[in-house]
Amino acid sequence: MRRMTARPANAHQARLLKLLRDGGPNSRAQLGDQVDLSRSKLAVEVDRLLETGLVVADGLAASRGGRRSHNVRLNPQLRFLGVDIGATSVDVAVTNAELEILGHLNQPLDVREGPVAVFEQVLSMAAKLRATGLAEGFDGAGIGVPGPVRFPEGVPVAPPIMPGWDGFPVREALSQELGCPVMVDNDVNLMAMGEQHAGVARSVADFLCVKIGTGIGCGIVVGGHVYRGTTGSAGDIGHIQAVPDGRPCACGNRGCLEAHFSGAALARDAVEAAQQGLSPELAVRLEAHGALTAVDVAAAAAAGDATCLDLIREGGTRTGQVIAALVSFFNPGLVVIGGGVTGLGHTLLAAIRTQVYRQSLPLATGNLPIVLGELGPTAGVIGAARLISDHLFSPA
Amino acid sequence: MRRMTARPANAHQARLLKLLRDGGPNSRAQLGDQVDLSRSKLAVEVDRLLETGLVVADGLAASRGGRRSHNVRLNPQLRFLGVDIGATSVDVAVTNAELEILGHLNQPLDVREGPVAVFEQVLSMAAKLRATGLAEGFDGAGIGVPGPVRFPEGVPVAPPIMPGWDGFPVREALSQELGCPVMVDNDVNLMAMGEQHAGVARSVADFLCVKIGTGIGCGIVVGGHVYRGTTGSAGDIGHIQAVPDGRPCACGNRGCLEAHFSGAALARDAVEAAQQGLSPELAVRLEAHGALTAVDVAAAAAAGDATCLDLIREGGTRTGQVIAALVSFFNPGLVVIGGGVTGLGHTLLAAIRTQVYRQSLPLATGNLPIVLGELGPTAGVIGAARLISDHLFSPA
DNA sequence: CGCTCTTTGTCCTGCGAGTGGAAGAAGTCT
DNA sequence: AGACTTCTTCCACTCGCAGGACAAAGAGCG
């Protein structure tokens, strides 16, 4: 199949495409109810979309008491590639134009191996997905990297945990390889977009999405749009000071949130606890695997290990302190907690909530839900697909 | 003169009005260069604005090498009232439609005396300004109050330092009294709008405006628009914890920024220092006035008083810690420091800068100016005028 | 099975906004 | 005085689009 290259010609078409993306197949009449256009105008624009091939007819809808309407939907052959590069693993997924995941692969991979190695991996995963017949090619790709990005150019800038990537033309390179448009963003922003599109943050205009993985970051959504800051580093909350004169951090300061609570910090604390004999559970696991991760801590905590519960609670409290400050400042309508560490579940959430509700003003917390993300590891790739679809479904 | 009641009929007219407000008198040709409309269309819209009386002819412009063009400008008889209610004083100013201050009054007044007393004062100040012949009436008024506001309704909500105001229909009441449209906002947001319109923040899309007065607040501007949060309490940073287990605060927590540094905290610290004999300078002033304020501390510091310099530096450091966190989170293009305490000047600014540059990541601080506001006490009233003009110069 | 009512889709006409050319008005410069 | 610029108005023509009329397709009912 030839890949689609068409773009909407005007704002009306863009609007219609997004409605079809978010609402699935729709009749002309239903579309008409949502867009405030005259029937004639609507018909013209839909016809033009049909001509481009972005939209196809999709049979008849059920009758609503009169003549049945002809459904239209986004071309079911459209394919987006969503790539979520984490610090220690890579997710690649294929979606249709409605951003439903058709296939999803996950591979452990250290981002510090550099862009060339990572790209090789990503491309081979994409090829594998394509080989299953899910896609013959891609109409667009979104990709998230664990660090700040100069968004318009799609280039990482001064990423602390992925030094080899600074200035690497991710967008350009991937676009070349895949032969389709590509957009690049911070992984945390993509998670926020994912939860906004298909998760807990549907219909919330202003919210924060805190991702606790190897590091800690925060996606900021203002008025339904991701806010990236002046240089693309907005939401970089891992190096906010959580403990005065606390632990030394890789960034050169002391007491950074990330140094006290994150996947990396938790693993280190767990090993320490195991070695000091504070937690038999962890000691057993350390013996077995030779290393510990947040998963081990979660399992031990679930088994009732007091040390692990304390670790989680303390981390949650630290995180809660920082979030409390951000809530006072930003007054969001929702706070989503996500990332690898969410396996720690409700112990963590409870600690965070306690701290936020205690430290922020009632007006800001009064009706503020603090919840775990709904999509887990798929949030990032869905967000990536959403990113590129937003781009492609905007007037050129 | 009959007050203007017209509003722009469409987005083009709104655009033109804002250009005339921000750029002063302009020829049709110059306007044409800025708005991407055909000459004919432009002429039609300008004519309509002339008909409404919002815009008037203003003589001939200088020649640019050919026929001289006819200037147009906003009606010079338009008057806006800007009101800035602080915790301990009230500012009232009259501006023309270009937001130039024609008259400005300031009166000490405790906001806790309640809305009725404050309104009486504000109205009498407005009457006094009118009596000087500056205005025969007002076409709109903007008003800022020192606490959170439910913006669409113009009603203060749960304001900590002005308890009697909770739910008081400020917008409604003032609109009745003045007989013109009124908009209400947080005083800090108005300061941000003021600095954006006529101060240091011109041409910056994303910035923070930290106001240190009796309390501490922060105006947030995203993409050129003030961000107010879900419940209108965004920017309420005075109760972010700056010192773990620090001083008790009126809000019930401990260690709030406001409890450690603000006009009120500084006054208290100064009195304490004077009484303990740590600062002869302050002791003299306390003797003379029976009380101390930030002004006394500033004067003593300027005279080289070590205790006062320490007070300022410590406060700046605390503030800088909080701002550093916000900078990491928000990645602004500019941070403006304003409010009554800015009399402390560069000692304060230096302390804040040191702390921010030390604690935030280089990517966020790399090109981040941290500066004092340019407008001083007029920022609020200019912002207030800007608020109402933005409202009136938008399609109805 | 035929009739009526409802919903959907298409066609068509008329209105009105807006573009861009052309001419006229007003100035500058040589 | 004449040539060239710049600004403004006028006007004819185009094009988008709203909204009514009509046709198509189905549901419900007797």
Coordinates of N, CA, C and O in Angstrom, one line a residue, chain B residues 253-385:
Chain B
N253 N 0.4 25.4 59.0 CA 1.6 24.6 58.8 C 2.9 25.3 59.4 O 2.8 26.3 60.0
R254 N 4.0 24.7 59.2 CA 5.2 25.2 59.7 C 6.2 25.4 58.5 O 6.2 24.7 57.6
G255 N 7.0 26.5 58.6 CA 8.1 26.6 57.6 C 7.7 27.2 56.3 O 8.4 27.1 55.3
C256 N 6.5 27.7 56.2 CA 6.0 28.3 55.0 C 6.9 29.5 54.6 O 7.4 30.2 55.5
L257 N 7.1 29.7 53.3 CA 8.0 30.8 52.8 C 7.5 32.1 53.4 O 8.4 32.9 53.9
E258 N 6.2 32.3 53.4 CA 5.7 33.6 54.0 C 6.1 33.8 55.4 O 6.2 35.0 55.9
A259 N 6.1 32.7 56.2 CA 6.4 32.9 57.6 C 7.9 33.3 57.8 O 8.3 33.8 58.8
H260 N 8.7 33.0 56.8 CA 10.1 33.3 57.0 C 10.6 34.6 56.2 O 11.5 35.2 56.6
F261 N 9.9 34.9 55.2 CA 10.2 36.1 54.5 C 9.1 36.7 53.7 O 8.5 36.1 52.8
S262 N 8.7 37.9 54.1 CA 7.6 38.6 53.5 C 7.6 40.0 54.2 O 8.4 40.2 55.2
G263 N 6.8 40.9 53.8 CA 6.8 42.2 54.5 C 6.5 42.0 55.9 O 7.2 42.6 56.8
A264 N 5.5 41.2 56.2 CA 5.1 41.0 57.6 C 6.2 40.3 58.4 O 6.6 40.7 59.5
A265 N 6.8 39.2 57.9 CA 7.9 38.5 58.6 C 9.1 39.4 58.8 O 9.7 39.4 59.9
L266 N 9.4 40.2 57.8 CA 10.6 41.1 57.9 C 10.4 42.1 59.0 O 11.3 42.4 59.8
A267 N 9.2 42.7 59.0 CA 8.9 43.7 60.1 C 9.1 43.1 61.5 O 9.7 43.7 62.3
R268 N 8.5 41.9 61.6 CA 8.7 41.2 62.9 C 10.1 40.9 63.2 O 10.6 41.2 64.4
D269 N 10.9 40.4 62.3 CA 12.3 40.2 62.5 C 13.0 41.5 62.9 O 14.0 41.5 63.7
A270 N 12.7 42.5 62.2 CA 13.4 43.8 62.5 C 13.1 44.3 63.9 O 14.1 44.7 64.6
V271 N 11.9 44.2 64.3 CA 11.6 44.6 65.7 C 12.3 43.8 66.7 O 12.9 44.3 67.6
E272 N 12.4 42.5 66.4 CA 13.1 41.6 67.3 C 14.6 42.0 67.4 O 15.2 42.1 68.4
A273 N 15.2 42.2 66.2 CA 16.6 42.6 66.2 C 16.8 43.9 66.9 O 17.8 44.1 67.6
A274 N 15.9 44.8 66.7 CA 16.1 46.1 67.4 C 16.0 45.9 68.9 O 16.8 46.5 69.7
Q275 N 15.0 45.1 69.4 CA 14.9 45.0 70.8 C 16.0 44.2 71.4 O 16.4 44.4 72.6
Q276 N 16.6 43.3 70.6 CA 17.8 42.5 71.2 C 19.1 43.3 71.1 O 20.1 42.8 71.4
G277 N 19.0 44.5 70.6 CA 20.2 45.4 70.5 C 21.1 44.9 69.4 O 22.3 45.3 69.4
L278 N 20.7 44.2 68.5 CA 21.6 43.7 67.4 C 21.8 44.8 66.3 O 22.8 44.7 65.6
S279 N 20.8 45.7 66.3 CA 21.0 46.7 65.3 C 20.6 48.1 65.8 O 19.5 48.5 66.0
P280 N 21.6 48.9 66.1 CA 21.4 50.3 66.6 C 20.5 51.1 65.6 O 19.6 51.8 66.0
E281 N 20.8 50.9 64.3 CA 20.0 51.6 63.3 C 18.6 51.4 63.5 O 17.7 52.4 63.5
L282 N 18.2 50.1 63.6 CA 16.8 49.8 63.7 C 16.2 50.3 65.0 O 15.1 50.7 65.1
A283 N 17.0 50.2 66.1 CA 16.6 50.6 67.4 C 16.1 52.1 67.3 O 15.1 52.5 67.8
V284 N 17.0 52.9 66.7 CA 16.7 54.3 66.6 C 15.3 54.5 65.9 O 14.4 55.3 66.3
R285 N 15.2 53.8 64.8 CA 14.0 54.0 64.0 C 12.7 53.4 64.7 O 11.6 54.0 64.6
L286 N 12.9 52.3 65.4 CA 11.8 51.8 66.2 C 11.4 52.8 67.2 O 10.2 53.1 67.4
E287 N 12.4 53.4 67.9 CA 12.1 54.5 68.9 C 11.2 55.6 68.2 O 10.2 56.1 68.8
A288 N 11.7 56.0 67.0 CA 11.1 57.1 66.4 C 9.6 56.9 65.9 O 8.7 57.7 66.1
H289 N 9.4 55.7 65.3 CA 8.1 55.5 64.7 C 7.2 54.6 65.5 O 6.0 54.5 65.3
G290 N 7.8 53.8 66.4 CA 7.0 52.9 67.2 C 6.7 51.6 66.5 O 6.1 50.7 67.0
A291 N 7.2 51.5 65.2 CA 7.0 50.3 64.4 C 8.1 50.3 63.3 O 8.7 51.3 63.0
L292 N 8.2 49.1 62.7 CA 9.2 49.0 61.7 C 8.6 48.3 60.5 O 7.7 47.5 60.6
T293 N 9.0 48.7 59.3 CA 8.6 48.0 58.1 C 9.8 47.7 57.2 O 10.9 48.0 57.5
A294 N 9.5 47.1 56.0 CA 10.5 46.8 55.1 C 11.3 48.1 54.7 O 12.5 48.0 54.4
V295 N 10.7 49.2 54.7 CA 11.3 50.5 54.3 C 12.5 50.8 55.3 O 13.6 51.2 54.9
D296 N 12.2 50.6 56.6 CA 13.2 50.8 57.6 C 14.4 49.8 57.4 O 15.6 50.2 57.5
V297 N 14.1 48.6 57.1 CA 15.2 47.6 56.9 C 16.0 48.0 55.7 O 17.2 48.0 55.7
A298 N 15.3 48.5 54.7 CA 16.0 48.9 53.5 C 17.0 50.0 53.8 O 18.1 50.0 53.3
A299 N 16.5 51.0 54.5 CA 17.3 52.2 54.8 C 18.5 51.8 55.7 O 19.6 52.2 55.4
A300 N 18.2 51.0 56.7 CA 19.3 50.5 57.5 C 20.4 49.7 56.7 O 21.6 49.9 56.9
A301 N 19.9 48.9 55.9 CA 20.8 48.1 55.1 C 21.6 49.0 54.2 O 22.8 48.8 54.0
A302 N 21.0 50.0 53.6 CA 21.7 50.9 52.7 C 22.8 51.7 53.5 O 23.8 52.0 53.0
A303 N 22.5 51.9 54.8 CA 23.5 52.5 55.7 C 24.5 51.6 56.2 O 25.4 51.9 56.9
G304 N 24.4 50.3 55.7 CA 25.5 49.4 56.0 C 25.3 48.5 57.3 O 26.2 47.8 57.7
D305 N 24.0 48.5 57.8 CA 23.7 47.8 59.0 C 23.9 46.3 58.7 O 23.1 45.7 57.8
A306 N 24.8 45.6 59.4 CA 25.0 44.2 59.1 C 23.9 43.3 59.4 O 23.6 42.3 58.6
T307 N 23.2 43.5 60.5 CA 22.0 42.7 60.8 C 21.0 42.7 59.7 O 20.4 41.7 59.3
C308 N 20.7 43.9 59.2 CA 19.7 44.1 58.2 C 20.1 43.4 56.9 O 19.3 42.7 56.2
L309 N 21.4 43.6 56.6 CA 21.9 42.9 55.4 C 21.7 41.4 55.5 O 21.3 40.7 54.5
D310 N 22.0 40.9 56.7 CA 21.8 39.5 56.9 C 20.4 39.0 56.8 O 20.0 38.0 56.2
L311 N 19.5 39.8 57.3 CA 18.0 39.5 57.2 C 17.6 39.4 55.8 O 16.9 38.5 55.3
I312 N 18.1 40.4 55.0 CA 17.7 40.4 53.6 C 18.3 39.2 52.9 O 17.6 38.6 52.1
R313 N 19.6 39.0 53.1 CA 20.2 37.9 52.4 C 19.6 36.6 52.8 O 19.3 35.7 51.9
E314 N 19.2 36.4 54.0 CA 18.6 35.1 54.4 C 17.2 35.0 53.7 O 16.9 33.9 53.2
G315 N 16.5 36.1 53.8 CA 15.2 36.0 53.1 C 15.3 35.7 51.6 O 14.6 34.9 51.1
G316 N 16.3 36.4 51.0 CA 16.5 36.2 49.6 C 16.9 34.7 49.3 O 16.5 34.1 48.3
T317 N 17.7 34.1 50.2 CA 18.1 32.8 50.0 C 16.8 31.8 50.1 O 16.7 30.9 49.3
R318 N 16.0 32.1 51.1 CA 14.8 31.3 51.2 C 13.9 31.4 50.0 O 13.4 30.4 49.4
T319 N 13.7 32.6 49.6 CA 12.9 32.9 48.4 C 13.5 32.2 47.2 O 12.8 31.6 46.3
G320 N 14.9 32.3 47.1 CA 15.6 31.8 46.0 C 15.4 30.2 45.9 O 15.3 29.7 44.8
Q321 N 15.4 29.6 47.1 CA 15.2 28.2 47.1 C 13.8 27.8 46.5 O 13.8 26.9 45.7
V322 N 12.8 28.5 46.9 CA 11.5 28.2 46.3 C 11.5 28.5 44.8 O 11.0 27.7 44.0
I323 N 12.0 29.7 44.4 CA 12.0 30.1 43.0 C 12.8 29.0 42.2 O 12.4 28.7 41.1
A324 N 13.9 28.5 42.8 CA 14.7 27.6 42.1 C 13.9 26.3 41.7 O 13.9 25.8 40.6
A325 N 13.0 25.9 42.7 CA 12.2 24.8 42.4 C 11.2 25.1 41.3 O 11.0 24.3 40.4
L326 N 10.6 26.3 41.3 CA 9.7 26.7 40.3 C 10.3 26.8 39.0 O 9.7 26.5 37.9
V327 N 11.5 27.3 38.9 CA 12.2 27.4 37.7 C 12.5 26.1 37.1 O 12.3 25.9 35.9
S328 N 12.9 25.1 37.9 CA 13.1 23.8 37.4 C 11.8 23.2 36.8 O 11.8 22.6 35.7
F329 N 10.8 23.5 37.5 CA 9.5 22.9 37.1 C 8.9 23.6 35.8 O 8.5 23.0 34.9
F330 N 9.0 25.0 35.8 CA 8.3 25.8 34.8 C 9.1 26.2 33.7 O 8.6 26.5 32.6
N331 N 10.4 26.3 33.9 CA 11.4 26.7 32.8 C 10.9 28.0 32.1 O 10.7 28.0 30.9
P332 N 10.8 29.0 32.9 CA 10.4 30.3 32.3 C 11.5 31.0 31.5 O 12.6 30.6 31.6
G333 N 11.1 32.0 30.8 CA 12.1 32.8 30.0 C 12.5 34.0 30.8 O 13.4 34.7 30.3
L334 N 11.9 34.2 31.9 CA 12.2 35.4 32.7 C 11.6 35.3 34.1 O 10.5 34.7 34.2
V335 N 12.2 35.8 35.1 CA 11.6 35.9 36.4 C 11.7 37.3 36.8 O 12.7 38.0 36.8
V336 N 10.5 37.9 37.2 CA 10.4 39.3 37.6 C 10.2 39.3 39.1 O 9.3 38.5 39.6
I337 N 10.9 40.1 39.8 CA 10.7 40.2 41.3 C 10.1 41.6 41.5 O 10.6 42.6 41.1
G338 N 9.0 41.6 42.2 CA 8.3 42.9 42.5 C 7.7 42.9 43.8 O 7.8 42.0 44.6
G339 N 6.9 44.0 44.1 CA 6.2 44.1 45.3 C 6.9 45.1 46.3 O 8.0 45.6 46.0
G340 N 6.3 45.3 47.4 CA 6.8 46.3 48.3 C 8.2 46.1 48.8 O 9.0 47.0 49.0
V341 N 8.6 44.8 48.9 CA 9.9 44.5 49.5 C 11.0 44.8 48.5 O 12.2 44.7 48.8
T342 N 10.7 45.1 47.3 CA 11.7 45.3 46.3 C 12.6 46.5 46.6 O 13.6 46.8 46.0
G343 N 12.1 47.3 47.5 CA 12.9 48.4 48.0 C 14.3 47.9 48.5 O 15.2 48.6 48.6
L344 N 14.3 46.7 48.9 CA 15.5 46.1 49.4 C 16.5 45.9 48.3 O 17.7 45.6 48.5
G345 N 16.1 46.0 47.1 CA 16.9 46.1 45.9 C 17.9 45.0 45.6 O 17.6 43.8 45.7
H346 N 19.1 45.4 45.3 CA 20.0 44.5 44.7 C 20.6 43.5 45.7 O 21.1 42.4 45.3
T347 N 20.6 43.8 47.0 CA 21.0 42.8 48.0 C 20.1 41.6 47.9 O 20.5 40.5 47.8
L348 N 18.8 41.9 47.9 CA 17.8 40.8 47.8 C 18.0 40.1 46.5 O 18.0 38.9 46.4
L349 N 18.0 40.8 45.4 CA 18.1 40.2 44.1 C 19.3 39.3 44.0 O 19.3 38.2 43.4
A350 N 20.5 39.8 44.5 CA 21.7 39.0 44.4 C 21.5 37.7 45.2 O 22.0 36.6 44.7
A351 N 20.9 37.7 46.3 CA 20.7 36.5 47.1 C 19.8 35.5 46.4 O 20.1 34.3 46.3
I352 N 18.8 36.1 45.8 CA 17.9 35.2 45.0 C 18.6 34.6 43.8 O 18.5 33.4 43.6
R353 N 19.3 35.4 43.1 CA 20.0 34.9 41.9 C 21.0 33.8 42.3 O 21.0 32.8 41.7
T354 N 21.8 34.1 43.3 CA 22.7 33.1 43.7 C 22.1 31.7 44.0 O 22.5 30.7 43.5
Q355 N 21.0 31.8 44.7 CA 20.3 30.5 45.1 C 19.7 29.8 43.9 O 19.9 28.6 43.7
V356 N 19.1 30.6 43.0 CA 18.5 30.0 41.8 C 19.5 29.4 40.9 O 19.4 28.2 40.4
Y357 N 20.6 30.2 40.6 CA 21.6 29.7 39.7 C 22.3 28.5 40.3 O 22.8 27.6 39.6
R358 N 22.4 28.4 41.6 CA 23.0 27.2 42.2 C 22.2 26.0 42.2 O 22.7 24.9 41.9
Q359 N 20.9 26.2 42.4 CA 20.0 25.0 42.6 C 19.3 24.5 41.4 O 18.8 23.4 41.4
S360 N 19.2 25.3 40.4 CA 18.4 24.8 39.2 C 19.4 24.3 38.2 O 20.6 24.6 38.2
L361 N 18.9 23.5 37.3 CA 19.7 23.0 36.2 C 20.2 24.0 35.2 O 19.4 24.9 34.9
P362 N 21.4 23.9 34.7 CA 21.9 24.8 33.8 C 21.0 25.1 32.6 O 20.9 26.2 32.1
L363 N 20.3 24.0 32.1 CA 19.5 24.2 30.9 C 18.4 25.2 31.2 O 18.0 26.0 30.3
A364 N 17.9 25.2 32.4 CA 16.8 26.1 32.7 C 17.3 27.5 33.1 O 16.6 28.5 32.9
T365 N 18.5 27.6 33.6 CA 19.0 28.9 34.1 C 19.9 29.5 33.1 O 20.3 30.7 33.2
G366 N 20.3 28.7 32.1 CA 21.3 29.2 31.1 C 21.1 30.6 30.7 O 22.0 31.4 30.7
N367 N 19.9 30.9 30.2 CA 19.7 32.2 29.7 C 18.5 32.8 30.4 O 17.6 33.4 29.8
L368 N 18.5 32.7 31.7 CA 17.3 33.1 32.5 C 17.6 34.4 33.2 O 18.3 34.4 34.2
P369 N 17.1 35.5 32.7 CA 17.2 36.8 33.5 C 16.3 36.7 34.7 O 15.2 36.3 34.7
I370 N 16.9 37.2 35.8 CA 16.1 37.4 37.0 C 16.2 38.9 37.4 O 17.3 39.3 37.7
V371 N 15.1 39.6 37.3 CA 15.2 41.1 37.3 C 14.1 41.7 38.2 O 13.1 41.0 38.5
L372 N 14.4 42.9 38.7 CA 13.4 43.6 39.4 C 12.3 44.2 38.4 O 12.7 44.5 37.3
G373 N 11.1 44.3 38.9 CA 10.1 44.9 38.1 C 10.4 46.3 37.8 O 11.2 47.0 38.5
E374 N 9.9 46.8 36.6 CA 10.3 48.1 36.1 C 9.3 49.1 36.6 O 9.6 50.3 36.7
L375 N 8.1 48.7 36.9 CA 7.0 49.7 37.1 C 6.7 50.0 38.5 O 6.0 50.9 38.8
G376 N 7.3 49.3 39.5 CA 7.1 49.6 40.9 C 5.6 49.6 41.2 O 4.8 48.7 40.8
P377 N 5.1 50.6 41.9 CA 3.7 50.6 42.4 C 2.7 50.7 41.3 O 1.5 50.6 41.5
T378 N 3.1 51.1 40.1 CA 2.1 51.3 39.0 C 1.9 50.0 38.2 O 0.9 49.9 37.5
A379 N 2.7 49.0 38.5 CA 2.5 47.7 37.8 C 1.0 47.2 38.0 O 0.4 46.8 37.0
G380 N 0.6 47.2 39.2 CA -0.8 46.7 39.5 C -1.9 47.4 38.8 O -2.7 46.8 38.1
V381 N -1.8 48.7 38.8 CA -2.9 49.5 38.2 C -2.9 49.4 36.7 O -3.9 49.4 36.0
I382 N -1.7 49.4 36.1 CA -1.6 49.2 34.7 C -2.1 47.9 34.3 O -2.8 47.7 33.3
G383 N -1.7 46.9 35.1 CA -2.2 45.5 34.8 C -3.8 45.5 34.9 O -4.4 44.8 34.1
A384 N -4.3 46.2 35.9 CA -5.8 46.3 36.0 C -6.4 46.9 34.8 O -7.4 46.4 34.3
A385 N -5.8 47.9 34.3 CA -6.4 48.6 33.1 C -6.2 47.7 31.9 O -7.1 47.5 31.1

